[in-house]
Every structure is written in structure tokens, then in C-alpha cells.
Tab-separated table of C-alpha atoms and ligand atoms in Angstrom:
chain	number	residue	atom	x	y	z
Z	13	MET	CA	26.366	-177.018	40.095
Z	14	ALA	CA	27.191	-173.428	40.804
Z	15	ARG	CA	26.342	-171.636	43.999
Z	16	GLU	CA	27.040	-168.149	45.217
Z	17	GLY	CA	28.332	-167.087	41.805
Z	18	LEU	CA	31.113	-169.668	41.681
Z	19	THR	CA	31.238	-172.882	39.692
Z	20	ALA	CA	32.666	-175.840	41.593
Z	21	PHE	CA	35.980	-175.538	39.716
Z	22	GLN	CA	36.209	-171.810	40.473
Z	23	ALA	CA	35.508	-172.569	44.126
Z	24	VAL	CA	38.278	-175.195	44.307
Z	25	ASN	CA	40.636	-172.802	42.552
Z	26	ARG	CA	39.758	-170.130	45.095
Z	27	ASN	CA	40.969	-172.531	47.790
Z	28	PHE	CA	44.008	-173.230	45.630
Z	29	GLU	CA	44.832	-169.499	45.364
Z	30	GLU	CA	44.667	-168.975	49.135
Z	31	ALA	CA	47.164	-171.772	49.669
Z	32	ALA	CA	49.315	-170.662	46.722
Z	33	THR	CA	49.595	-167.243	48.345
Z	34	ILE	CA	50.824	-168.801	51.603
Z	35	LEU	CA	53.434	-170.658	49.509
Z	36	ASP	CA	54.269	-167.547	47.477
Z	37	LEU	CA	53.783	-169.596	44.305
Z	38	ASP	CA	54.665	-167.830	41.057
Z	39	GLU	CA	52.111	-166.973	38.364
Z	40	GLU	CA	53.379	-169.491	35.809
Z	41	MET	CA	52.955	-172.349	38.240
Z	42	ARG	CA	49.535	-171.081	39.271
Z	43	SER	CA	48.328	-171.031	35.680
Z	44	ILE	CA	49.460	-174.632	35.147
Z	45	LEU	CA	47.874	-175.874	38.343
Z	46	THR	CA	44.532	-174.076	37.992
Z	47	SER	CA	43.854	-175.558	34.559
Z	48	THR	CA	43.384	-179.153	33.458
Z	49	TYR	CA	45.662	-181.281	31.273
Z	50	ARG	CA	43.048	-183.140	29.232
Z	51	GLU	CA	39.252	-183.243	29.089
Z	52	ILE	CA	37.141	-185.557	27.048
Z	53	SER	CA	33.411	-185.611	26.528
Z	54	VAL	CA	31.857	-188.703	25.006
Z	55	GLN	CA	28.415	-189.529	23.741
Z	56	ILE	CA	26.887	-192.580	25.441
Z	57	PRO	CA	23.808	-194.013	23.716
Z	58	VAL	CA	22.062	-196.583	25.928
Z	59	ARG	CA	19.222	-198.841	24.815
Z	60	LEU	CA	16.783	-199.148	27.726
Z	61	ASP	CA	15.007	-202.420	28.484
Z	62	ASN	CA	11.725	-200.942	27.230
Z	63	GLY	CA	13.241	-200.320	23.804
Z	64	ASP	CA	13.763	-196.550	24.207
Z	65	LEU	CA	17.159	-195.014	23.512
Z	66	ILE	CA	18.709	-192.404	25.786
Z	67	VAL	CA	21.857	-190.495	24.907
Z	68	ALA	CA	23.884	-189.504	27.950
Z	69	GLN	CA	27.040	-187.390	28.003
Z	70	GLY	CA	30.129	-188.757	29.749
Z	71	TYR	CA	33.289	-186.943	30.817
Z	72	ARG	CA	36.802	-187.763	31.931
Z	73	VAL	CA	39.015	-184.922	33.096
Z	74	GLN	CA	42.716	-185.394	33.832
Z	75	HIS	CA	43.883	-182.488	35.918
Z	76	ASN	CA	47.548	-183.105	36.687
Z	77	GLY	CA	49.772	-186.170	36.256
Z	78	ALA	CA	53.148	-184.840	37.391
Z	79	ARG	CA	53.338	-187.210	40.391
Z	80	GLY	CA	51.987	-190.361	38.778
Z	81	PRO	CA	49.130	-191.871	36.762
Z	82	TYR	CA	45.876	-189.899	36.841
Z	83	LYS	CA	43.528	-191.272	39.490
Z	84	GLY	CA	39.944	-190.670	40.454
Z	85	GLY	CA	36.446	-192.044	40.542
Z	86	ILE	CA	33.543	-192.093	38.126
Z	87	ARG	CA	30.150	-190.768	39.182
Z	88	TYR	CA	26.756	-191.280	37.648
Z	89	HIS	CA	24.642	-188.261	38.528
Z	90	PRO	CA	22.266	-185.942	36.663
Z	91	ALA	CA	24.203	-182.879	37.869
Z	92	ALA	CA	27.557	-184.146	36.524
Z	93	ASP	CA	28.934	-181.658	34.025
Z	94	LEU	CA	32.350	-180.697	32.743
Z	95	GLU	CA	32.890	-177.917	35.265
Z	96	GLU	CA	32.009	-180.139	38.217
Z	97	VAL	CA	34.204	-182.952	36.922
Z	98	ARG	CA	37.085	-180.462	36.535
Z	99	ALA	CA	36.650	-179.435	40.165
Z	100	LEU	CA	36.581	-183.024	41.368
Z	101	ALA	CA	39.610	-183.938	39.221
Z	102	SER	CA	41.635	-181.087	40.695
Z	103	LEU	CA	40.618	-182.127	44.225
Z	104	MET	CA	42.047	-185.573	43.425
Z	105	THR	CA	45.398	-183.995	42.485
Z	106	TRP	CA	45.633	-182.236	45.857
Z	107	LYS	CA	44.326	-185.285	47.731
Z	108	THR	CA	46.803	-187.783	46.283
Z	109	ALA	CA	49.649	-185.326	46.836
Z	110	LEU	CA	48.615	-184.596	50.435
Z	111	LEU	CA	48.470	-188.336	51.214
Z	112	ASP	CA	51.729	-188.794	49.325
Z	113	VAL	CA	50.442	-191.601	47.138
Z	114	PRO	CA	52.121	-191.582	43.701
Z	115	PHE	CA	49.146	-190.545	41.593
Z	116	GLY	CA	47.876	-187.480	39.815
Z	117	GLY	CA	44.267	-186.325	39.777
Z	118	ALA	CA	41.356	-187.163	37.474
Z	119	LYS	CA	37.603	-187.651	37.640
Z	120	GLY	CA	34.877	-189.065	35.459
Z	121	GLY	CA	31.199	-188.404	35.315
Z	122	VAL	CA	28.165	-189.427	33.335
Z	123	ALA	CA	25.206	-187.042	33.376
Z	124	ILE	CA	22.462	-189.540	34.092
Z	125	ASP	CA	20.128	-190.453	36.923
Z	126	PRO	CA	20.802	-194.162	37.530
Z	127	THR	CA	17.898	-194.505	39.987
Z	128	GLY	CA	15.677	-197.309	38.790
Z	129	MET	CA	17.972	-198.373	35.927
Z	130	SER	CA	18.269	-202.168	35.562
Z	131	GLN	CA	21.575	-204.011	35.887
Z	132	GLY	CA	21.494	-204.610	32.140
Z	133	GLU	CA	21.047	-200.910	31.391
Z	134	LEU	CA	23.813	-199.953	33.815
Z	135	GLN	CA	26.124	-202.540	32.283
Z	136	ARG	CA	25.529	-201.219	28.743
Z	137	LEU	CA	26.086	-197.664	29.949
Z	138	THR	CA	29.329	-198.593	31.724
Z	139	ARG	CA	30.727	-200.513	28.748
Z	140	ARG	CA	29.958	-197.647	26.364
Z	141	TYR	CA	31.584	-195.168	28.674
Z	142	ALA	CA	34.644	-197.409	29.174
Z	143	ASN	CA	35.018	-197.763	25.402
Z	144	GLY	CA	34.586	-194.027	24.937
Z	145	ILE	CA	37.479	-193.127	27.233
Z	146	SER	CA	39.647	-196.245	26.711
Z	147	HIS	CA	42.259	-194.422	24.617
Z	148	VAL	CA	43.165	-191.988	27.402
Z	149	ILE	CA	43.252	-194.404	30.357
Z	150	GLY	CA	45.645	-197.222	31.242
Z	151	VAL	CA	47.182	-199.084	34.185
Z	152	TYR	CA	50.060	-196.557	34.201
Z	153	ARG	CA	48.086	-193.704	32.614
Z	154	ASP	CA	44.726	-193.175	34.337
Z	155	ILE	CA	42.983	-195.501	36.789
Z	156	PRO	CA	39.250	-194.951	37.524
Z	157	ALA	CA	37.427	-196.046	40.694
Z	158	PRO	CA	33.918	-195.926	42.195
Z	159	ASP	CA	32.337	-192.644	43.231
Z	160	MET	CA	28.735	-191.481	43.595
Z	161	ASN	CA	26.250	-194.146	42.344
Z	162	THR	CA	28.980	-196.478	41.084
Z	163	ASN	CA	30.341	-199.529	42.908
Z	164	ALA	CA	32.390	-202.723	42.653
Z	165	GLN	CA	30.026	-204.168	40.024
Z	166	THR	CA	30.464	-201.044	37.873
Z	167	MET	CA	34.238	-201.507	38.140
Z	168	ALA	CA	33.932	-205.188	37.136
Z	169	TRP	CA	32.101	-204.250	33.915
Z	170	PHE	CA	34.569	-201.461	33.266
Z	171	MET	CA	37.539	-203.785	33.748
Z	172	ASP	CA	35.993	-206.388	31.483
Z	173	ALA	CA	35.364	-203.843	28.714
Z	174	TYR	CA	38.954	-202.584	28.943
Z	175	SER	CA	40.464	-206.077	29.269
Z	176	GLY	CA	38.610	-207.124	26.121
Z	177	ARG	CA	40.732	-204.640	24.185
Z	178	GLU	CA	44.012	-204.716	26.091
Z	179	GLY	CA	44.195	-208.164	27.711
Z	180	TYR	CA	43.540	-208.996	31.367
Z	181	SER	CA	44.061	-205.718	33.224
Z	182	PRO	CA	42.847	-205.750	36.847
Z	183	GLY	CA	44.959	-202.644	37.572
Z	184	ILE	CA	42.879	-200.502	35.179
Z	185	VAL	CA	40.362	-199.742	37.946
Z	186	THR	CA	40.298	-199.951	41.730
Z	187	GLY	CA	37.367	-200.718	44.001
Z	188	LYS	CA	36.787	-204.019	42.214
Z	189	PRO	CA	34.939	-207.042	43.620
Z	190	LEU	CA	37.202	-209.295	45.702
Z	191	ALA	CA	36.786	-212.117	43.156
Z	192	LEU	CA	38.352	-209.925	40.427
Z	193	GLY	CA	41.454	-208.589	42.130
Z	194	GLY	CA	39.718	-206.341	44.641
Z	195	GLN	CA	41.405	-205.721	47.961
Z	196	PRO	CA	39.723	-206.604	51.291
Z	197	GLY	CA	39.102	-203.344	53.146
Z	198	ARG	CA	38.874	-201.096	50.072
Z	199	GLU	CA	35.075	-200.845	50.112
Z	200	ALA	CA	35.013	-199.581	53.694
Z	201	ALA	CA	38.184	-197.488	53.342
Z	202	THR	CA	36.703	-194.035	52.730
Z	203	GLY	CA	34.327	-194.243	55.701
Z	204	LEU	CA	36.951	-195.826	57.931
Z	205	GLY	CA	39.465	-193.160	56.892
Z	206	VAL	CA	36.986	-190.458	57.929
Z	207	ILE	CA	36.827	-191.991	61.399
Z	208	TYR	CA	40.634	-192.338	61.615
Z	209	ILE	CA	40.670	-188.579	61.038
Z	210	LEU	CA	38.005	-188.031	63.705
Z	211	GLU	CA	40.141	-190.086	66.120
Z	212	ALA	CA	43.255	-188.070	65.271
Z	213	TYR	CA	41.353	-184.802	65.786
Z	214	ALA	CA	39.866	-186.064	69.068
Z	215	ALA	CA	43.265	-187.191	70.358
Z	216	GLU	CA	44.830	-183.829	69.484
Z	217	HIS	CA	42.071	-181.785	71.113
Z	218	GLY	CA	41.305	-183.996	74.109
Z	219	VAL	CA	37.797	-184.835	72.853
Z	220	ASP	CA	36.241	-187.996	74.301
Z	221	LEU	CA	34.644	-190.153	71.597
Z	222	LEU	CA	32.412	-191.934	74.112
Z	223	GLY	CA	28.931	-190.501	73.738
Z	224	LEU	CA	30.120	-187.826	71.284
Z	225	PRO	CA	27.040	-186.751	69.267
Z	226	VAL	CA	27.635	-187.160	65.533
Z	227	VAL	CA	25.392	-186.304	62.569
Z	228	ILE	CA	26.095	-187.936	59.210
Z	229	GLN	CA	24.472	-186.694	56.003
Z	230	GLY	CA	24.372	-189.525	53.495
Z	231	PHE	CA	24.204	-193.266	54.138
Z	232	GLY	CA	25.880	-194.588	51.007
Z	233	ASN	CA	29.300	-196.195	50.721
Z	234	VAL	CA	30.990	-193.426	52.732
Z	235	GLY	CA	28.334	-192.450	55.278
Z	236	SER	CA	27.292	-195.977	56.221
Z	237	PHE	CA	30.834	-197.158	56.977
Z	238	ALA	CA	31.623	-193.895	58.785
Z	239	ALA	CA	28.518	-194.405	60.947
Z	240	LYS	CA	29.446	-198.004	61.728
Z	241	GLU	CA	33.059	-197.167	62.594
Z	242	ALA	CA	32.091	-194.132	64.704
Z	243	ALA	CA	29.498	-196.182	66.599
Z	244	ALA	CA	32.098	-198.929	67.174
Z	245	ARG	CA	34.261	-196.312	68.920
Z	246	GLY	CA	31.434	-195.273	71.237
Z	247	CYS	CA	30.195	-192.188	69.370
Z	248	ARG	CA	26.478	-191.453	69.592
Z	249	ILE	CA	25.085	-191.297	66.058
Z	250	VAL	CA	22.214	-188.860	66.614
Z	251	GLY	CA	21.252	-188.153	63.004
Z	252	VAL	CA	21.605	-189.716	59.567
Z	253	SER	CA	19.976	-189.191	56.186
Z	254	ASP	CA	19.766	-190.487	52.660
Z	255	ARG	CA	18.474	-188.776	49.539
Z	256	TRP	CA	14.862	-189.080	50.750
Z	257	GLY	CA	15.424	-187.420	54.132
Z	258	GLY	CA	16.780	-187.951	57.598
Z	259	ILE	CA	16.088	-189.173	61.096
Z	260	TYR	CA	17.286	-187.636	64.364
Z	261	CYS	CA	17.324	-188.991	67.905
Z	262	ASP	CA	19.212	-187.237	70.686
Z	263	SER	CA	19.780	-190.444	72.643
Z	264	GLY	CA	21.372	-192.090	69.591
Z	265	LEU	CA	20.318	-194.314	66.696
Z	266	ASP	CA	21.145	-198.008	66.468
Z	267	VAL	CA	23.457	-198.178	63.450
Z	268	GLY	CA	23.449	-201.977	63.652
Z	269	GLN	CA	19.722	-201.942	62.961
Z	270	LEU	CA	19.877	-199.201	60.335
Z	271	ALA	CA	22.645	-200.564	58.101
Z	272	PRO	CA	20.869	-203.800	57.055
Z	273	ILE	CA	17.702	-201.831	56.197
Z	274	VAL	CA	19.609	-199.646	53.757
Z	275	THR	CA	21.725	-202.523	52.397
Z	276	ALA	CA	18.498	-204.367	51.591
Z	277	GLY	CA	17.375	-201.392	49.482
Z	278	GLY	CA	15.276	-199.626	52.153
Z	279	LYS	CA	15.342	-196.008	53.251
Z	280	VAL	CA	16.830	-194.498	56.378
Z	281	ALA	CA	13.256	-193.429	57.254
Z	282	ASP	CA	12.245	-197.130	57.474
Z	283	TYR	CA	14.232	-197.269	60.744
Z	284	ASP	CA	12.066	-198.573	63.518
Z	285	GLY	CA	12.695	-196.691	66.756
Z	286	THR	CA	12.185	-193.414	68.561
Z	287	HIS	CA	13.259	-190.558	66.333
Z	288	ASP	CA	12.202	-187.331	64.640
Z	289	VAL	CA	11.828	-187.277	60.873
Z	290	VAL	CA	13.823	-184.364	59.412
Z	291	THR	CA	14.716	-183.027	55.976
Z	292	ASN	CA	18.301	-183.103	54.779
Z	293	GLU	CA	18.500	-179.336	55.387
Z	294	GLU	CA	17.227	-179.698	58.966
Z	295	LEU	CA	19.619	-182.572	59.611
Z	296	LEU	CA	22.652	-180.396	58.845
Z	297	GLU	CA	21.464	-177.830	61.382
Z	298	SER	CA	20.590	-180.347	64.116
Z	299	PRO	CA	22.368	-180.339	67.485
Z	300	CYS	CA	25.647	-182.314	67.428
Z	301	ARG	CA	29.355	-181.874	68.109
Z	302	VAL	CA	30.546	-183.474	64.868
Z	303	LEU	CA	28.898	-183.017	61.481
Z	304	ILE	CA	29.962	-185.361	58.672
Z	305	PRO	CA	28.559	-184.384	55.268
Z	306	ALA	CA	28.948	-187.585	53.244
Z	307	ALA	CA	26.642	-186.898	50.324
Z	308	LEU	CA	26.527	-184.210	47.653
Z	309	ASP	CA	28.539	-181.088	46.804
Z	310	GLU	CA	27.705	-177.617	48.214
Z	311	GLN	CA	25.572	-178.774	51.137
Z	312	VAL	CA	26.946	-176.238	53.598
Z	313	HIS	CA	26.547	-172.821	52.015
Z	314	GLN	CA	26.183	-169.173	52.966
Z	315	ASP	CA	22.489	-169.567	53.791
Z	316	ASN	CA	22.897	-172.322	56.396
Z	317	ALA	CA	26.513	-171.982	57.628
Z	318	ASP	CA	25.505	-169.726	60.510
Z	319	ARG	CA	23.051	-172.367	61.741
Z	320	ILE	CA	25.475	-175.314	61.821
Z	321	GLN	CA	25.687	-176.369	65.465
Z	322	ALA	CA	28.706	-178.690	65.290
Z	323	ASP	CA	32.162	-177.791	66.669
Z	324	VAL	CA	33.801	-179.654	63.816
Z	325	VAL	CA	32.741	-180.458	60.247
Z	326	ILE	CA	34.518	-183.460	58.745
Z	327	GLU	CA	34.112	-183.364	54.978
Z	328	ALA	CA	33.529	-186.963	53.919
Z	329	ALA	CA	31.971	-185.798	50.624
Z	330	ASN	CA	33.912	-183.920	47.978
Z	331	TYR	CA	33.359	-180.134	48.043
Z	332	PRO	CA	30.451	-180.130	50.532
Z	333	THR	CA	31.283	-176.622	51.835
Z	334	THR	CA	31.260	-173.514	49.653
Z	335	PRO	CA	34.061	-170.949	50.125
Z	336	PHE	CA	31.577	-168.434	51.587
Z	337	ALA	CA	30.318	-170.986	54.099
Z	338	ASP	CA	33.920	-171.834	54.956
Z	339	LYS	CA	34.537	-168.220	55.992
Z	340	ILE	CA	31.344	-168.080	58.050
Z	341	LEU	CA	32.292	-171.295	59.860
Z	342	PHE	CA	35.822	-170.025	60.461
Z	343	ASP	CA	34.514	-166.752	61.939
Z	344	ARG	CA	32.220	-168.752	64.204
Z	345	GLY	CA	35.103	-170.908	65.430
Z	346	VAL	CA	33.869	-174.102	63.740
Z	347	THR	CA	36.770	-176.302	62.620
Z	348	VAL	CA	36.483	-177.718	59.100
Z	349	ILE	CA	38.562	-180.784	58.254
Z	350	PRO	CA	38.778	-180.581	54.472
Z	351	ASP	CA	37.663	-183.200	51.972
Z	352	ILE	CA	41.124	-183.760	50.522
Z	353	LEU	CA	42.220	-184.988	53.948
Z	354	ALA	CA	39.032	-186.408	55.470
Z	355	ASN	CA	37.885	-188.567	52.545
Z	356	ALA	CA	41.330	-189.567	51.301
Z	357	GLY	CA	40.976	-193.087	52.690
Z	358	GLY	CA	39.299	-194.141	49.449
Z	359	VAL	CA	42.098	-193.237	47.105
Z	360	THR	CA	44.735	-194.352	49.591
Z	361	GLY	CA	43.031	-197.736	49.696
Z	362	SER	CA	42.920	-197.649	45.899
Z	363	TYR	CA	46.666	-197.144	45.861
Z	364	PHE	CA	47.145	-200.294	47.943
Z	365	GLU	CA	44.762	-202.221	45.667
Z	366	TRP	CA	46.554	-201.024	42.530
Z	367	THR	CA	49.996	-201.988	43.847
Z	368	ARG	CA	48.610	-205.413	44.789
Z	369	ASN	CA	47.173	-205.850	41.257
Z	370	ILE	CA	50.507	-205.060	39.685
Z	371	GLN	CA	52.066	-207.735	41.884
Z	372	GLN	CA	49.098	-210.120	41.398
Z	373	MET	CA	48.567	-210.585	45.125
Z	374	VAL	CA	46.387	-209.244	47.937
Z	375	TRP	CA	46.904	-208.048	51.482
Z	376	THR	CA	44.831	-209.174	54.428
Z	377	GLU	CA	42.265	-206.652	55.592
Z	378	GLU	CA	44.271	-206.183	58.822
Z	379	ARG	CA	47.383	-205.218	56.916
Z	380	PHE	CA	45.374	-202.949	54.647
Z	381	ASN	CA	43.739	-201.139	57.581
Z	382	GLU	CA	47.046	-200.740	59.381
Z	383	ALA	CA	48.623	-199.126	56.311
Z	384	LEU	CA	45.531	-196.958	55.793
Z	385	HIS	CA	45.707	-195.795	59.391
Z	386	ASN	CA	49.375	-194.875	59.026
Z	387	TYR	CA	48.787	-192.840	55.870
Z	388	MET	CA	45.745	-191.010	57.280
Z	389	VAL	CA	47.360	-190.180	60.612
Z	390	ARG	CA	50.542	-188.998	58.911
Z	391	ALA	CA	48.586	-186.652	56.617
Z	392	TYR	CA	46.509	-185.348	59.527
Z	393	ALA	CA	49.636	-184.628	61.576
Z	394	ALA	CA	51.327	-182.836	58.663
Z	395	THR	CA	48.225	-180.730	57.986
Z	396	SER	CA	47.706	-179.795	61.610
Z	397	ALA	CA	51.396	-178.902	62.071
Z	398	PHE	CA	51.393	-176.746	58.920
Z	399	ALA	CA	48.214	-174.944	60.021
Z	400	LYS	CA	49.746	-174.162	63.406
Z	401	ALA	CA	53.064	-173.024	61.944
Z	402	LYS	CA	51.453	-170.718	59.359
Z	403	GLU	CA	48.395	-169.793	61.446
Z	404	CYS	CA	46.076	-170.834	58.656
Z	405	THR	CA	43.049	-173.108	58.313
Z	406	LEU	CA	43.317	-176.861	57.895
Z	407	ARG	CA	42.012	-176.483	54.336
Z	408	GLN	CA	44.696	-173.950	53.465
Z	409	ALA	CA	47.310	-176.202	55.065
Z	410	ALA	CA	46.122	-179.341	53.277
Z	411	PHE	CA	46.072	-177.582	49.910
Z	412	ALA	CA	49.473	-176.001	50.536
Z	413	ILE	CA	51.112	-179.355	51.328
Z	414	GLY	CA	49.591	-180.921	48.218
Z	415	ILE	CA	50.416	-177.966	45.978
Z	416	GLU	CA	54.022	-177.850	47.136
Z	417	ARG	CA	54.518	-181.526	46.228
Z	418	VAL	CA	52.865	-181.198	42.825
Z	419	ALA	CA	54.773	-178.000	42.027
Z	420	THR	CA	58.057	-179.729	42.890
Z	421	ALA	CA	57.237	-182.594	40.499
Z	422	VAL	CA	56.145	-180.136	37.785
Z	423	ARG	CA	59.457	-178.264	38.052
Z	424	LEU	CA	61.568	-181.437	38.133
Z	425	ARG	CA	59.800	-182.810	35.077
Z	426	GLY	CA	60.461	-179.601	33.197
Z	427	TYR	CA	56.886	-178.549	32.432
Z	428	ILE	CA	58.066	-174.943	32.779
O	19	LIG	N1	35.961	-191.543	44.447
O	19	LIG	C1	36.892	-191.531	45.543
O	19	LIG	C2	37.365	-190.115	45.825
O	19	LIG	O1	36.687	-189.163	45.495
O	19	LIG	C3	38.031	-192.521	45.330
O	19	LIG	C4	38.846	-192.284	44.111
O	19	LIG	C5	39.870	-193.383	43.815
O	19	LIG	O2	39.988	-194.297	44.598
O	19	LIG	O3	40.531	-193.257	42.787
O	19	LIG	O4	38.367	-189.888	46.435
């Protein structure tokens, strides 16, 4: 998508440039880090169950691999295009560097609406896509993972397609089912990581989590676990939504009742209790202290940023806030905890899963969560300290820390 005259990749690079200026990064390095290493676009013909053929376009973009194998999810979404996938790939580079996990950044996307597709259709699509990009990925080259509208089952098909060519390779993807080398805790890791960041923010600013009103946009893999973990810490989940719309209740929603409805294939609006029915737009502007966008890109933009009522926006989605909205929120004193920090629990968990696959063993969920907590809290502390020292935003600080690490690796490896 493109909003406010900027494509998603231009918007991410605008954030990059602000941080690069704080670091006084030279032009040569900037031109390496604002472009991508490799981009492929593959044709994906899929025979539907009714006999029709559709031809989707699939992408894999590898942004930077100076610090390790390329890493990033695969999304199935009608709005996926090369420019968006570039943006998301570059965000992965800064995210893995900020968390200090030894990966580069990549992303994949297939421009398709998977709603209503059968398991057979999705399997054929996934296998075609895996075959189409198989020559540029590898256990030490590029490791995909789930993202929007993809899940552990998608990863199982992907791994099987790749293993058919290369031999048994569980480390080719992360976010796998537990029965195929998945790691307990990985599925919940992005949402849990978001709440570890909320806890770190609350501890730093003396905010009491008990009764804290939280709105979460999106009730998929990220939003649902974030809601559950926030509720478990005493937060009051006042509003949630899915793609069909949202519900709001000032006295709090019962997440324990809501989660099984959605898991069983229902809608958030099927929730049975006292609440107002709201649109996704209204939900973002509803009264709360903490707003967690956990759905699509560009949800907070220049036309609604002045109506956001939260004190803090925790970006569980990738690129949910446009650069113009970011400025409006900053001027209004709203803190934004950036995506590359807030949603980094997913890729950090992927790192643990990948290392376990290489060793052919698994951690307990307790050990996984403890390590995840340590990584998230460490990155939060580094970002907050940098922002204070340089008097900059948390986004500028998070980018600057990531950029500095990638630039060091680029120099040491002799790219320039
Ligand atoms: N799709 C997730 C993200 O955007 C996870 C990526 C991964 O684990 O490689 O961070």
C-alpha cells in the first residue's frame, strides 16, 4: 500500500534516514542499507478445487544478510506487492539487529486472498511458492516463518516441499508444528513479547498494569496472545477487533470467553456480553491508555493520529503507523514503541527454534519464555537508554541501534 505519498519501503527508509543522521552515517553506507540485496518474483499457478486455475504472484526479498542468514515471515494477502515486501524485509534487518539475534532481514509475500481457500488449495499454493524460491533459501541462507494468514501448517508444507529436494531440513523454516521440530512457546511468542515490552514500559514509568485499559486491533496470532497475556497481568481489555469489526466495553471484555470463539472460527462480534459494536476505525480512537495495533500496515495515519486517545501505542503489527502520524503522535506527547522492538518476540523465538533444530533438540516452554523475556527486556532497556541519551524517539533509537550493528558487520565483511 502507499499512503500520504510514501510507499511502505519509502516510509521505512524515512525512519532509517532519521536514525542514520543521529549516527552520522556516511552516504555509501546509507545507499547500501536503503536498498535490497536480492528480490525474486515467482509465478504461482494454483488449481482450485472447482477446477478453475488462478495465477498468483509470489515474492521473496532479502534485504541485508551481513549479520547472518536472511530471516523473515511469509504473508498471504491481496495487498502484498514488491514494495511492501521490501519494506517488511528491511524492518526484519533492523529488528534482528536490535534484538541481537544473528540473522539478516527478509520477507515473503503472495498476493492472494486466502479467505475461504481449502486446505488442499493452500497446500498446493504453498508448495508451488516453496519450489519457486527454493534456490535462494536454505538453513544457513534464508529461513522463512509465519506471518499474516500463514501458520504452523503452512510451515509444515513448506518444510516438506524443501526437504523433498534437499533432505530432511527442519531448520529451513521456523514456527513449525511441535510434531515437526517446532518449539513450545514459539506460537505465542510475538504476543507474549509485546506484553513483556508493555511490562518493561510500565515498570520504567511507574504505570500500574492492574485495571489498565488496553485496546487491541486484531485478534489473530499476535493480538489474541497479547490480549490473553495482558489480561493475565490484570490489564482491562476494553476493546478488540478482527477484520470484520470490533467490540468495546469500558468495564472490560472477558478474553477467556472471546479466545475460544475466535479459535473455533467465529468472529469477535460473536462475543456474548455487554459491549458496543464498533468499526476498526472507531476502535483505534476509543478511550484507552494503551493501544496495540496488531493487524495491518498503515492503520494509524495523518487523518486519525490526532484522535488516538492512548498514552502509549505499542506496535505489535509491522509498520502500523505512518511517518506523518508518528510526528502527530510525538507532538501530542503520545509514546510510540516501535514495531522492530515491540513485535520482535516472534523472530527472537524463531531464533531459539532454529538453534534447537540445528541441534535436533527442544527447550521446555519455561526455558524458552525465560530466554525470550531476557532478550526483550535487554532490547527495551537499550532502546530507552539510547533515546534518553540522544533525546530522540524510541523509534529513532531502535533503528539507530540496529543500523549501527548492521553497518559494523557490513564494514567488517568488506562490502565497501
Ligand atoms: N513474521 C514475524 C515478524 O514479522 C516473524 C518472522 C520470523 O520469525 O522470522 O517478525
